[in-house]
mmCIF file of C-alpha atoms and ligand atoms in Angstrom:
data_model
loop_
_atom_site.group_PDB
_atom_site.id
_atom_site.type_symbol
_atom_site.label_atom_id
_atom_site.label_comp_id
_atom_site.label_asym_id
_atom_site.label_seq_id
_atom_site.Cartn_x
_atom_site.Cartn_y
_atom_site.Cartn_z
ATOM 1 C CA MET A 1 36.158 10.177 -48.122
ATOM 2 C CA LYS A 2 32.756 11.637 -47.306
ATOM 3 C CA LYS A 3 30.763 13.503 -44.687
ATOM 4 C CA VAL A 4 28.445 11.340 -42.603
ATOM 5 C CA LEU A 5 26.580 11.387 -39.304
ATOM 6 C CA LEU A 6 27.729 8.878 -36.719
ATOM 7 C CA LEU A 7 25.013 7.885 -34.241
ATOM 8 C CA LYS A 8 25.607 6.359 -30.832
ATOM 9 C CA PHE A 9 22.934 4.459 -29.025
ATOM 10 C CA GLY A 10 22.437 3.827 -25.330
ATOM 11 C CA GLU A 11 21.311 0.921 -23.250
ATOM 12 C CA LEU A 12 20.452 -1.463 -26.092
ATOM 13 C CA PHE A 13 23.419 -3.664 -25.395
ATOM 14 C CA LEU A 14 21.867 -4.587 -22.046
ATOM 15 C CA LYS A 15 18.978 -6.356 -23.636
ATOM 16 C CA GLY A 16 20.416 -9.791 -24.488
ATOM 17 C CA LYS A 17 18.143 -11.746 -26.794
ATOM 18 C CA ASN A 18 15.865 -8.785 -27.504
ATOM 19 C CA LYS A 19 18.762 -6.734 -28.785
ATOM 20 C CA LYS A 20 17.996 -7.324 -32.463
ATOM 21 C CA ASP A 21 14.348 -6.243 -32.011
ATOM 22 C CA PHE A 22 15.434 -3.094 -30.184
ATOM 23 C CA GLU A 23 17.923 -2.250 -32.906
ATOM 24 C CA ASN A 24 15.395 -2.797 -35.679
ATOM 25 C CA LEU A 25 12.857 -0.629 -33.872
ATOM 26 C CA LEU A 26 15.421 2.119 -33.350
ATOM 27 C CA ILE A 27 16.295 2.057 -37.041
ATOM 28 C CA ASP A 28 12.611 2.159 -38.049
ATOM 29 C CA ASN A 29 12.078 5.111 -35.686
ATOM 30 C CA ILE A 30 15.052 6.971 -37.174
ATOM 31 C CA LYS A 31 13.731 6.367 -40.700
ATOM 32 C CA TYR A 32 10.277 7.614 -39.661
ATOM 33 C CA LYS A 33 11.757 10.739 -38.098
ATOM 34 C CA LEU A 34 13.842 11.483 -41.200
ATOM 35 C CA SER A 35 11.156 10.527 -43.711
ATOM 36 C CA GLU A 36 11.188 13.970 -45.352
ATOM 37 C CA PHE A 37 14.908 13.650 -46.265
ATOM 38 C CA ASN A 38 16.925 11.586 -48.739
ATOM 39 C CA PHE A 39 19.702 9.645 -47.014
ATOM 40 C CA LYS A 40 21.298 6.236 -46.647
ATOM 41 C CA LEU A 41 21.422 4.369 -43.345
ATOM 42 C CA THR A 42 23.964 1.668 -42.547
ATOM 43 C CA PHE A 43 24.502 -0.203 -39.340
ATOM 44 C CA PRO A 44 28.044 -1.452 -38.784
ATOM 45 C CA MET A 45 28.134 -3.131 -35.353
ATOM 46 C CA GLY A 46 27.931 -0.605 -32.492
ATOM 47 C CA ARG A 47 27.080 2.512 -34.543
ATOM 48 C CA ILE A 48 24.491 3.739 -37.017
ATOM 49 C CA ILE A 49 25.711 5.771 -39.977
ATOM 50 C CA ILE A 50 23.624 8.261 -41.934
ATOM 51 C CA SER A 51 25.161 9.239 -45.269
ATOM 52 C CA ASP A 52 24.388 10.479 -48.771
ATOM 53 C CA TYR A 53 22.163 13.334 -47.613
ATOM 54 C CA ASP A 54 22.027 16.887 -48.911
ATOM 55 C CA GLU A 55 24.714 18.788 -47.007
ATOM 56 C CA PHE A 56 22.455 21.835 -46.738
ATOM 57 C CA GLU A 57 20.032 19.700 -44.727
ATOM 58 C CA GLU A 58 22.650 18.371 -42.314
ATOM 59 C CA ASP A 59 21.687 20.606 -39.379
ATOM 60 C CA LEU A 60 17.990 19.894 -39.839
ATOM 61 C CA ILE A 61 18.716 16.170 -39.826
ATOM 62 C CA VAL A 62 20.894 16.451 -36.721
ATOM 63 C CA ASN A 63 18.142 18.404 -35.009
ATOM 64 C CA LYS A 64 15.604 15.661 -35.720
ATOM 65 C CA LEU A 65 17.993 12.957 -34.549
ATOM 66 C CA THR A 66 18.403 14.628 -31.156
ATOM 67 C CA THR A 67 14.718 13.826 -30.514
ATOM 68 C CA VAL A 68 14.979 10.075 -31.189
ATOM 69 C CA PHE A 69 14.693 8.026 -27.988
ATOM 70 C CA GLY A 70 17.398 5.375 -27.758
ATOM 71 C CA LEU A 71 20.091 7.568 -29.350
ATOM 72 C CA ILE A 72 22.559 9.188 -26.984
ATOM 73 C CA GLY A 73 24.698 11.187 -29.365
ATOM 74 C CA VAL A 74 25.228 12.286 -32.953
ATOM 75 C CA SER A 75 28.528 13.441 -34.458
ATOM 76 C CA LYS A 76 29.278 15.087 -37.765
ATOM 77 C CA ALA A 77 32.101 12.873 -38.983
ATOM 78 C CA THR A 78 34.367 12.266 -41.944
ATOM 79 C CA GLU A 79 34.372 8.681 -43.218
ATOM 80 C CA LEU A 80 37.628 7.247 -44.581
ATOM 81 C CA SER A 81 38.685 3.713 -45.387
ATOM 82 C CA ALA A 82 40.320 1.985 -42.436
ATOM 83 C CA ASP A 83 43.693 2.290 -44.083
ATOM 84 C CA VAL A 84 46.664 3.470 -42.014
ATOM 85 C CA GLU A 85 48.074 5.673 -44.755
ATOM 86 C CA GLU A 86 44.748 7.300 -45.561
ATOM 87 C CA ILE A 87 44.056 8.022 -41.877
ATOM 88 C CA PHE A 88 47.493 9.515 -41.266
ATOM 89 C CA ASN A 89 47.242 11.559 -44.410
ATOM 90 C CA TYR A 90 43.865 12.986 -43.349
ATOM 91 C CA VAL A 91 45.025 13.783 -39.801
ATOM 92 C CA SER A 92 48.166 15.511 -41.125
ATOM 93 C CA GLN A 93 45.888 18.078 -42.775
ATOM 94 C CA ILE A 94 43.931 18.965 -39.641
ATOM 95 C CA LYS A 95 44.521 22.607 -38.679
ATOM 96 C CA ILE A 96 44.093 23.453 -34.996
ATOM 97 C CA SER A 97 45.582 25.679 -32.347
ATOM 98 C CA GLY A 98 45.601 25.291 -28.576
ATOM 99 C CA THR A 99 45.288 22.091 -26.607
ATOM 100 C CA PHE A 100 43.970 18.845 -28.046
ATOM 101 C CA ARG A 101 43.678 15.160 -27.376
ATOM 102 C CA ILE A 102 43.272 12.226 -29.749
ATOM 103 C CA ASN A 103 40.656 9.664 -28.628
ATOM 104 C CA ALA A 104 41.081 6.529 -30.669
ATOM 105 C CA LYS A 105 38.817 3.475 -30.688
ATOM 106 C CA ARG A 106 39.811 0.402 -32.618
ATOM 107 C CA ALA A 107 36.625 -1.674 -32.577
ATOM 108 C CA ASP A 108 38.029 -3.884 -35.340
ATOM 109 C CA LYS A 109 41.004 -5.712 -33.849
ATOM 110 C CA LYS A 110 42.206 -6.692 -37.327
ATOM 111 C CA PHE A 111 43.341 -3.108 -37.811
ATOM 112 C CA PRO A 112 47.175 -3.177 -37.386
ATOM 113 C CA LEU A 113 47.559 -0.377 -34.794
ATOM 114 C CA SER A 114 46.119 -0.558 -31.261
ATOM 115 C CA SER A 115 43.998 2.323 -29.928
ATOM 116 C CA MET A 116 46.935 3.467 -27.842
ATOM 117 C CA ASP A 117 49.379 3.383 -30.780
ATOM 118 C CA LEU A 118 46.902 5.323 -32.893
ATOM 119 C CA GLU A 119 46.545 7.989 -30.207
ATOM 120 C CA LYS A 120 50.291 8.419 -29.761
ATOM 121 C CA GLN A 121 51.226 8.383 -33.423
ATOM 122 C CA LEU A 122 48.343 10.567 -34.616
ATOM 123 C CA GLY A 123 49.048 13.000 -31.741
ATOM 124 C CA GLY A 124 52.603 13.265 -33.113
ATOM 125 C CA VAL A 125 51.266 13.980 -36.604
ATOM 126 C CA VAL A 126 49.011 16.796 -35.320
ATOM 127 C CA LEU A 127 51.882 18.339 -33.331
ATOM 128 C CA GLU A 128 54.184 18.236 -36.353
ATOM 129 C CA ASN A 129 51.690 20.086 -38.537
ATOM 130 C CA ASN A 130 50.371 22.640 -36.030
ATOM 131 C CA LYS A 131 52.998 24.752 -34.366
ATOM 132 C CA ASP A 132 50.470 26.266 -31.900
ATOM 133 C CA ALA A 133 49.028 22.953 -30.731
ATOM 134 C CA GLN A 134 49.792 21.189 -27.448
ATOM 135 C CA VAL A 135 48.586 17.891 -26.043
ATOM 136 C CA ASP A 136 46.371 18.055 -22.960
ATOM 137 C CA LEU A 137 44.842 14.740 -21.941
ATOM 138 C CA HIS A 138 42.589 16.146 -19.204
ATOM 139 C CA THR A 139 40.925 19.357 -20.355
ATOM 140 C CA PRO A 140 41.749 19.769 -24.030
ATOM 141 C CA LYS A 141 40.123 22.485 -26.112
ATOM 142 C CA THR A 142 39.699 20.062 -29.008
ATOM 143 C CA TYR A 143 38.985 16.346 -28.988
ATOM 144 C CA ILE A 144 39.911 14.568 -32.190
ATOM 145 C CA ASN A 145 38.012 11.288 -32.165
ATOM 146 C CA VAL A 146 39.133 8.466 -34.427
ATOM 147 C CA GLU A 147 37.028 5.295 -34.608
ATOM 148 C CA VAL A 148 37.980 2.259 -36.668
ATOM 149 C CA ARG A 149 34.803 0.228 -37.080
ATOM 150 C CA PHE A 150 34.056 -3.263 -38.369
ATOM 151 C CA ASN A 151 32.973 -2.125 -41.816
ATOM 152 C CA ASN A 152 36.593 -1.438 -42.850
ATOM 153 C CA LEU A 153 35.883 2.233 -42.441
ATOM 154 C CA CYS A 154 37.205 4.865 -40.074
ATOM 155 C CA TYR A 155 35.336 7.861 -38.676
ATOM 156 C CA ILE A 156 36.972 11.087 -37.546
ATOM 157 C CA TYR A 157 34.989 13.735 -35.674
ATOM 158 C CA TYR A 158 35.302 16.469 -33.073
ATOM 159 C CA GLU A 159 32.052 16.843 -31.168
ATOM 160 C CA THR A 160 29.124 14.722 -30.073
ATOM 161 C CA ILE A 161 25.753 16.425 -29.832
ATOM 162 C CA LYS A 162 23.588 15.003 -27.055
ATOM 163 C CA CYS A 163 20.407 13.169 -28.067
ATOM 164 C CA ALA A 164 17.280 12.303 -26.064
ATOM 165 C CA GLY A 165 18.587 9.014 -24.607
ATOM 166 C CA GLY A 166 16.245 6.422 -23.100
ATOM 167 C CA LEU A 167 14.909 3.432 -25.026
ATOM 168 C CA PRO A 168 13.436 3.253 -28.546
ATOM 169 C CA LEU A 169 9.865 4.495 -28.707
ATOM 170 C CA GLY A 170 7.515 1.506 -28.634
ATOM 171 C CA SER A 171 10.060 -0.937 -27.212
ATOM 172 C CA ALA A 172 8.201 -1.014 -23.885
ATOM 173 C CA GLY A 173 4.705 -1.235 -25.423
ATOM 174 C CA LYS A 174 1.881 1.322 -25.497
ATOM 175 C CA ALA A 175 0.190 3.285 -22.718
ATOM 176 C CA LEU A 176 -2.454 5.964 -22.195
ATOM 177 C CA LEU A 177 -1.470 9.415 -20.939
ATOM 178 C CA LEU A 178 -4.056 11.439 -19.027
ATOM 179 C CA LEU A 179 -3.301 14.752 -20.685
ATOM 180 C CA SER A 180 -4.619 17.912 -19.056
ATOM 181 C CA GLY A 181 -3.649 21.391 -20.142
ATOM 182 C CA GLY A 182 -1.241 21.752 -17.210
ATOM 183 C CA ILE A 183 2.515 21.600 -16.872
ATOM 184 C CA ASP A 184 2.861 18.162 -15.321
ATOM 185 C CA SER A 185 1.086 15.703 -17.583
ATOM 186 C CA PRO A 186 3.010 16.497 -20.816
ATOM 187 C CA VAL A 187 6.238 16.039 -18.856
ATOM 188 C CA ALA A 188 4.953 12.736 -17.453
ATOM 189 C CA GLY A 189 4.157 11.575 -20.992
ATOM 190 C CA TYR A 190 7.583 12.600 -22.242
ATOM 191 C CA LEU A 191 9.348 10.745 -19.429
ATOM 192 C CA MET A 192 7.464 7.498 -20.010
ATOM 193 C CA ALA A 193 7.896 7.736 -23.796
ATOM 194 C CA LYS A 194 11.586 8.095 -23.107
ATOM 195 C CA ARG A 195 11.486 4.706 -21.388
ATOM 196 C CA GLY A 196 10.103 3.186 -24.568
ATOM 197 C CA LEU A 197 6.332 3.597 -24.211
ATOM 198 C CA LYS A 198 4.432 4.668 -27.309
ATOM 199 C CA LEU A 199 1.662 7.031 -26.211
ATOM 200 C CA GLU A 200 -1.996 7.515 -26.782
ATOM 201 C CA ALA A 201 -3.640 10.271 -24.745
ATOM 202 C CA VAL A 202 -7.025 11.061 -23.268
ATOM 203 C CA HIS A 203 -8.301 14.525 -22.442
ATOM 204 C CA PHE A 204 -11.490 15.225 -20.506
ATOM 205 C CA HIS A 205 -13.229 18.505 -21.243
ATOM 206 C CA SER A 206 -16.345 20.096 -19.838
ATOM 207 C CA TYR A 207 -17.634 22.181 -22.704
ATOM 208 C CA PRO A 208 -19.287 24.729 -22.336
ATOM 209 C CA TYR A 209 -17.889 25.175 -18.798
ATOM 210 C CA THR A 210 -14.450 24.839 -20.338
ATOM 211 C CA SER A 211 -13.787 26.679 -23.578
ATOM 212 C CA GLU A 212 -12.947 25.531 -27.075
ATOM 213 C CA GLN A 213 -9.530 27.158 -26.557
ATOM 214 C CA ALA A 214 -8.851 24.883 -23.588
ATOM 215 C CA LYS A 215 -9.309 21.924 -25.913
ATOM 216 C CA GLU A 216 -7.143 23.534 -28.615
ATOM 217 C CA LYS A 217 -4.445 24.053 -26.018
ATOM 218 C CA VAL A 218 -4.371 20.333 -25.245
ATOM 219 C CA ILE A 219 -4.183 19.515 -28.964
ATOM 220 C CA THR A 220 -1.210 21.892 -29.251
ATOM 221 C CA LEU A 221 0.455 20.219 -26.261
ATOM 222 C CA GLY A 222 -0.096 16.785 -27.798
ATOM 223 C CA LYS A 223 1.444 17.975 -31.080
ATOM 224 C CA LYS A 224 4.451 19.338 -29.232
ATOM 225 C CA LEU A 225 4.959 15.959 -27.557
ATOM 226 C CA CYS A 226 4.921 14.406 -31.029
ATOM 227 C CA LYS A 227 8.303 16.020 -31.656
ATOM 228 C CA TYR A 228 9.550 13.113 -29.531
ATOM 229 C CA CYS A 229 6.623 10.702 -29.675
ATOM 230 C CA ASP A 230 6.086 10.682 -33.479
ATOM 231 C CA GLU A 231 2.312 10.235 -33.474
ATOM 232 C CA ILE A 232 -0.265 10.315 -30.676
ATOM 233 C CA LYS A 233 -3.888 9.250 -30.917
ATOM 234 C CA LEU A 234 -5.775 11.703 -28.706
ATOM 235 C CA HIS A 235 -9.133 10.630 -27.266
ATOM 236 C CA ILE A 236 -11.219 13.659 -26.345
ATOM 237 C CA VAL A 237 -13.963 12.755 -23.891
ATOM 238 C CA SER A 238 -16.782 14.966 -22.686
ATOM 239 C CA PHE A 239 -16.911 15.160 -18.898
ATOM 240 C CA THR A 240 -19.714 17.733 -18.685
ATOM 241 C CA LYS A 241 -22.585 15.479 -17.686
ATOM 242 C CA ILE A 242 -20.438 13.546 -15.225
ATOM 243 C CA GLN A 243 -19.433 16.745 -13.477
ATOM 244 C CA GLU A 244 -22.983 18.047 -13.395
ATOM 245 C CA GLN A 245 -24.199 14.775 -11.904
ATOM 246 C CA ILE A 246 -21.477 14.722 -9.264
ATOM 247 C CA HIS A 247 -22.156 18.367 -8.466
ATOM 248 C CA MET A 248 -25.875 17.686 -8.011
ATOM 249 C CA ASN A 249 -25.662 14.406 -6.127
ATOM 250 C CA CYS A 250 -22.430 14.053 -4.160
ATOM 251 C CA ASP A 251 -20.819 15.634 -1.112
ATOM 252 C CA PRO A 252 -18.739 18.581 -2.453
ATOM 253 C CA GLU A 253 -15.830 17.432 -0.309
ATOM 254 C CA TYR A 254 -15.639 14.238 -2.368
ATOM 255 C CA MET A 255 -16.277 15.850 -5.743
ATOM 256 C CA ILE A 256 -12.691 15.756 -7.024
ATOM 257 C CA THR A 257 -12.104 12.266 -5.622
ATOM 258 C CA ILE A 258 -15.135 10.914 -7.482
ATOM 259 C CA MET A 259 -14.219 12.803 -10.643
ATOM 260 C CA ARG A 260 -10.767 11.301 -10.619
ATOM 261 C CA ARG A 261 -12.101 7.805 -9.988
ATOM 262 C CA ILE A 262 -14.391 8.159 -13.001
ATOM 263 C CA MET A 263 -11.517 9.487 -15.141
ATOM 264 C CA MET A 264 -9.521 6.392 -14.216
ATOM 265 C CA ARG A 265 -12.393 4.048 -15.055
ATOM 266 C CA ILE A 266 -12.847 5.676 -18.465
ATOM 267 C CA ALA A 267 -9.092 5.607 -19.052
ATOM 268 C CA GLU A 268 -8.957 1.895 -18.284
ATOM 269 C CA LYS A 269 -11.775 1.181 -20.724
ATOM 270 C CA ILE A 270 -9.927 3.111 -23.449
ATOM 271 C CA CYS A 271 -6.788 1.095 -22.627
ATOM 272 C CA ASN A 272 -8.584 -2.216 -22.902
ATOM 273 C CA LYS A 273 -10.169 -1.305 -26.202
ATOM 274 C CA ASN A 274 -6.928 -0.016 -27.737
ATOM 275 C CA GLU A 275 -4.503 -2.572 -26.277
ATOM 276 C CA LEU A 276 -2.720 -0.075 -24.040
ATOM 277 C CA GLY A 277 -0.983 -1.637 -21.065
ATOM 278 C CA ALA A 278 -0.815 1.190 -18.525
ATOM 279 C CA ILE A 279 -2.180 4.594 -17.506
ATOM 280 C CA ILE A 280 0.154 7.577 -17.068
ATOM 281 C CA THR A 281 -0.612 10.666 -14.977
ATOM 282 C CA GLY A 282 1.276 13.803 -14.012
ATOM 283 C CA GLU A 283 0.553 13.505 -10.296
ATOM 284 C CA SER A 284 3.183 14.688 -7.829
ATOM 285 C CA LEU A 285 2.894 13.694 -4.186
ATOM 286 C CA GLY A 286 1.356 16.366 -1.993
ATOM 287 C CA GLN A 287 1.021 18.961 -4.775
ATOM 288 C CA VAL A 288 -2.745 19.354 -4.229
ATOM 289 C CA ALA A 289 -5.452 17.637 -2.137
ATOM 290 C CA SER A 290 -6.104 15.052 -4.842
ATOM 291 C CA GLN A 291 -2.447 14.028 -4.812
ATOM 292 C CA THR A 292 -1.990 12.948 -1.212
ATOM 293 C CA MET A 293 -1.109 9.324 -0.589
ATOM 294 C CA GLN A 294 -4.672 8.619 0.571
ATOM 295 C CA SER A 295 -6.215 10.355 -2.465
ATOM 296 C CA ILE A 296 -3.978 8.458 -4.832
ATOM 297 C CA ASN A 297 -4.940 5.203 -3.135
ATOM 298 C CA VAL A 298 -8.651 5.948 -3.480
ATOM 299 C CA THR A 299 -8.380 6.867 -7.182
ATOM 300 C CA ASN A 300 -6.044 3.992 -7.923
ATOM 301 C CA SER A 301 -8.357 1.415 -6.375
ATOM 302 C CA VAL A 302 -10.889 1.506 -9.239
ATOM 303 C CA VAL A 303 -8.454 0.251 -11.885
ATOM 304 C CA SER A 304 -6.351 -2.862 -12.199
ATOM 305 C CA LEU A 305 -3.877 -1.710 -14.871
ATOM 306 C CA PRO A 306 -0.578 -0.263 -13.646
ATOM 307 C CA VAL A 307 -0.620 3.514 -13.216
ATOM 308 C CA PHE A 308 2.712 5.208 -13.904
ATOM 309 C CA ARG A 309 3.345 8.547 -12.204
ATOM 310 C CA PRO A 310 6.864 9.469 -13.282
ATOM 311 C CA VAL A 311 6.838 12.922 -11.630
ATOM 312 C CA ILE A 312 5.500 11.686 -8.298
ATOM 313 C CA ALA A 313 8.726 12.646 -6.498
ATOM 314 C CA PHE A 314 9.566 15.759 -8.510
ATOM 315 C CA ASP A 315 9.448 19.322 -7.201
ATOM 316 C CA LYS A 316 7.496 21.745 -9.380
ATOM 317 C CA GLU A 317 10.734 23.490 -10.426
ATOM 318 C CA ASP A 318 12.149 20.213 -11.712
ATOM 319 C CA ILE A 319 9.006 19.537 -13.729
ATOM 320 C CA VAL A 320 9.073 23.089 -15.120
ATOM 321 C CA GLU A 321 12.693 22.657 -16.182
ATOM 322 C CA ILE A 322 11.842 19.571 -18.237
ATOM 323 C CA ALA A 323 8.718 21.281 -19.643
ATOM 324 C CA GLU A 324 10.935 24.153 -20.828
ATOM 325 C CA ASN A 325 13.473 21.801 -22.366
ATOM 326 C CA ILE A 326 10.901 19.809 -24.315
ATOM 327 C CA GLY A 327 9.025 22.934 -25.408
ATOM 328 C CA THR A 328 5.651 22.371 -23.694
ATOM 329 C CA PHE A 329 5.941 24.970 -20.927
ATOM 330 C CA GLU A 330 4.838 28.064 -22.830
ATOM 331 C CA THR A 331 1.650 26.329 -23.986
ATOM 332 C CA SER A 332 0.943 24.830 -20.553
ATOM 333 C CA ILE A 333 0.915 28.235 -18.886
ATOM 334 C CA LEU A 334 -1.709 29.703 -21.233
ATOM 335 C CA PRO A 335 -4.563 30.698 -18.950
ATOM 336 C CA TYR A 336 -7.386 28.366 -20.030
ATOM 337 C CA GLU A 337 -9.326 26.481 -17.390
ATOM 338 C CA ASP A 338 -9.182 22.699 -16.892
ATOM 339 C CA CYS A 339 -12.284 20.636 -16.160
ATOM 340 C CA CYS A 340 -10.871 19.923 -12.693
ATOM 341 C CA THR A 341 -11.394 23.591 -11.853
ATOM 342 C CA VAL A 342 -15.102 23.608 -12.762
ATOM 343 C CA PHE A 343 -17.394 23.478 -9.677
ATOM 344 C CA LEU A 344 -14.236 23.269 -7.576
ATOM 345 C CA PRO A 345 -15.159 22.722 -3.916
ATOM 346 C CA LYS A 346 -13.670 25.088 -1.342
ATOM 347 C CA TYR A 347 -12.385 22.297 0.883
ATOM 348 C CA PRO A 348 -11.676 19.074 -1.010
ATOM 349 C CA VAL A 349 -11.032 16.081 1.217
ATOM 350 C CA ILE A 350 -7.328 15.541 1.851
ATOM 351 C CA LYS A 351 -7.535 12.054 3.314
ATOM 352 C CA PRO A 352 -10.446 10.338 1.552
ATOM 353 C CA THR A 353 -11.317 6.702 2.197
ATOM 354 C CA ILE A 354 -12.428 4.091 -0.318
ATOM 355 C CA LYS A 355 -15.498 3.345 1.782
ATOM 356 C CA LYS A 356 -16.747 6.940 1.765
ATOM 357 C CA ALA A 357 -15.996 7.334 -1.960
ATOM 358 C CA GLU A 358 -17.999 4.184 -2.698
ATOM 359 C CA TYR A 359 -20.863 5.519 -0.594
ATOM 360 C CA GLN A 360 -20.915 8.805 -2.551
ATOM 361 C CA GLU A 361 -20.891 6.899 -5.830
ATOM 362 C CA LYS A 362 -24.133 5.128 -4.892
ATOM 363 C CA PHE A 363 -25.891 8.390 -5.822
ATOM 364 C CA LEU A 364 -24.670 8.097 -9.433
ATOM 365 C CA ASP A 365 -25.256 5.675 -12.269
ATOM 366 C CA ILE A 366 -21.555 5.267 -12.898
ATOM 367 C CA ASP A 367 -21.770 2.555 -15.577
ATOM 368 C CA MET A 368 -24.172 4.618 -17.623
ATOM 369 C CA LEU A 369 -22.118 7.817 -17.226
ATOM 370 C CA VAL A 370 -18.924 6.024 -18.253
ATOM 371 C CA GLU A 371 -20.625 4.413 -21.220
ATOM 372 C CA GLU A 372 -22.095 7.707 -22.415
ATOM 373 C CA ALA A 373 -18.783 9.511 -22.057
ATOM 374 C CA LEU A 374 -17.026 6.806 -24.057
ATOM 375 C CA ASN A 375 -19.647 6.993 -26.773
ATOM 376 C CA SER A 376 -19.181 10.751 -27.028
ATOM 377 C CA GLN A 377 -15.422 10.554 -27.573
ATOM 378 C CA GLU A 378 -13.702 12.139 -30.488
ATOM 379 C CA GLU A 379 -10.389 10.725 -31.725
ATOM 380 C CA ILE A 380 -7.685 12.753 -33.435
ATOM 381 C CA VAL A 381 -4.312 11.491 -34.595
ATOM 382 C CA LEU A 382 -1.698 14.124 -33.795
ATOM 383 C CA THR A 383 1.721 14.576 -35.400
ATOM 384 C CA ASN A 384 4.388 17.229 -35.059
ATOM 385 C CA ASN A 385 3.518 18.910 -38.384
HETATM 386 P P1 ATP B 1 -1.215 18.989 -14.702
HETATM 387 O O1 ATP B 1 -0.215 20.073 -14.590
HETATM 388 O O2 ATP B 1 -0.698 17.806 -15.481
HETATM 389 O O3 ATP B 1 -2.554 19.486 -15.191
HETATM 390 P P2 ATP B 1 -2.021 19.288 -12.010
HETATM 391 O O4 ATP B 1 -0.908 19.569 -11.116
HETATM 392 O O5 ATP B 1 -2.863 20.388 -12.486
HETATM 393 O O6 ATP B 1 -1.446 18.456 -13.230
HETATM 394 P P3 ATP B 1 -4.406 17.759 -11.365
HETATM 395 O O7 ATP B 1 -5.258 18.753 -12.048
HETATM 396 O O8 ATP B 1 -4.761 17.256 -10.010
HETATM 397 O O9 ATP B 1 -2.893 18.198 -11.261
HETATM 398 O O10 ATP B 1 -4.280 16.512 -12.284
HETATM 399 C C1 ATP B 1 -3.467 15.428 -11.972
HETATM 400 C C2 ATP B 1 -3.315 14.562 -13.209
HETATM 401 O O11 ATP B 1 -4.589 14.090 -13.631
HETATM 402 C C3 ATP B 1 -2.776 15.340 -14.380
HETATM 403 O O12 ATP B 1 -1.371 15.380 -14.373
HETATM 404 C C4 ATP B 1 -3.303 14.537 -15.541
HETATM 405 O O13 ATP B 1 -2.520 13.378 -15.772
HETATM 406 C C5 ATP B 1 -4.674 14.108 -15.032
HETATM 407 N N1 ATP B 1 -5.712 15.092 -15.456
HETATM 408 C C6 ATP B 1 -6.177 16.162 -14.792
HETATM 409 N N2 ATP B 1 -7.111 16.824 -15.503
HETATM 410 C C7 ATP B 1 -7.262 16.144 -16.660
HETATM 411 C C8 ATP B 1 -8.072 16.301 -17.833
HETATM 412 N N3 ATP B 1 -8.916 17.314 -17.961
HETATM 413 N N4 ATP B 1 -7.950 15.398 -18.820
HETATM 414 C C9 ATP B 1 -7.063 14.365 -18.725
HETATM 415 N N5 ATP B 1 -6.290 14.165 -17.648
HETATM 416 C C10 ATP B 1 -6.357 15.033 -16.637
HETATM 417 MG MG1 MG B 2 -4.251 20.216 -14.067
#
């Protein structure tokens, strides 16, 4: 008999032939996340078991596991052999009061009692040994979960702590997050990572118009995302000259449109060089002039990679709620300026057209500006430490 952690995973079973790859990736990701601890990991069909860890570190380990994409729950369980006598003996020593329910799962059909028999008979054992306990199948105070798995072992536990869900990090490939210092883009990155995309990020800064602290803020945000995303390569690109050139040569109304088109071009070049298959932004429809349908069309038209905008349909409050839950909100609201706010025109165009944007761009040497910006980039690998 020993204490273990029983991990449940989500949608992996949907993936047919790829299932094995998904499972292996999930296991690698768990091992990476727990690399500072000693433990043993086993994988009897349908569950992952973590055992042989230092009991004092149990809560720390559970905490880390809740941030692994692909896991849906973790339970502190007791592991017994799948032996009727041993199970009944253990359950007879459980001390509870109030209402309870036994939830039994017999994954291994070779086990002599059916799930239903186990529930009835073990329920009887609990009642016999706890004078203040009553069965309530609908809203019990205590769930006693009993799982007989294929490894000839049985797991008994009370609660399941919710994990991050989604798909294993990296199972969907790699993509580039446009990371500003705002509230929306970290949330966008989190949501896409949750669907299995490993992230790299790019941040555009306009030093000295934007401060060193603004850059530090983005590094902090990236590190906070690493709690879920393990490791993020952050490309920091200087946007100063590009903004000055646009400011000097283009119609102020189109300034933000052109800026965003150049950001997308640079982002696509970074993707191609680093084998990243998509661009991610934190745009939300109608939030500002650059996020109208027409604006999005005009910025989108300069790239051919897919652009994922997971918060496009979210209200600000919904984005804020996620930002609070994942721990990025308090950093995002620090008051440092973003490059988008430098030389901000009073009346940015709300319904730009591709034709007019292309006309404005004739006044710039875009290829040279993009090339120079790429050459100036600094790369930092961020982790959660
Ligand atoms: P956020 O809260 O993410 O900053 P926002 O509501 O302020 O978004 P915009 O400033 O229009 O909106 O930016 C829209 C998206 O463009 C951002 O979500 C982000 O993905 C990208 N972006 C904006 N500024 C930068 C920047 N300086 N570096 C990298 N990406 C940026
Ligand atoms: Mg912003």
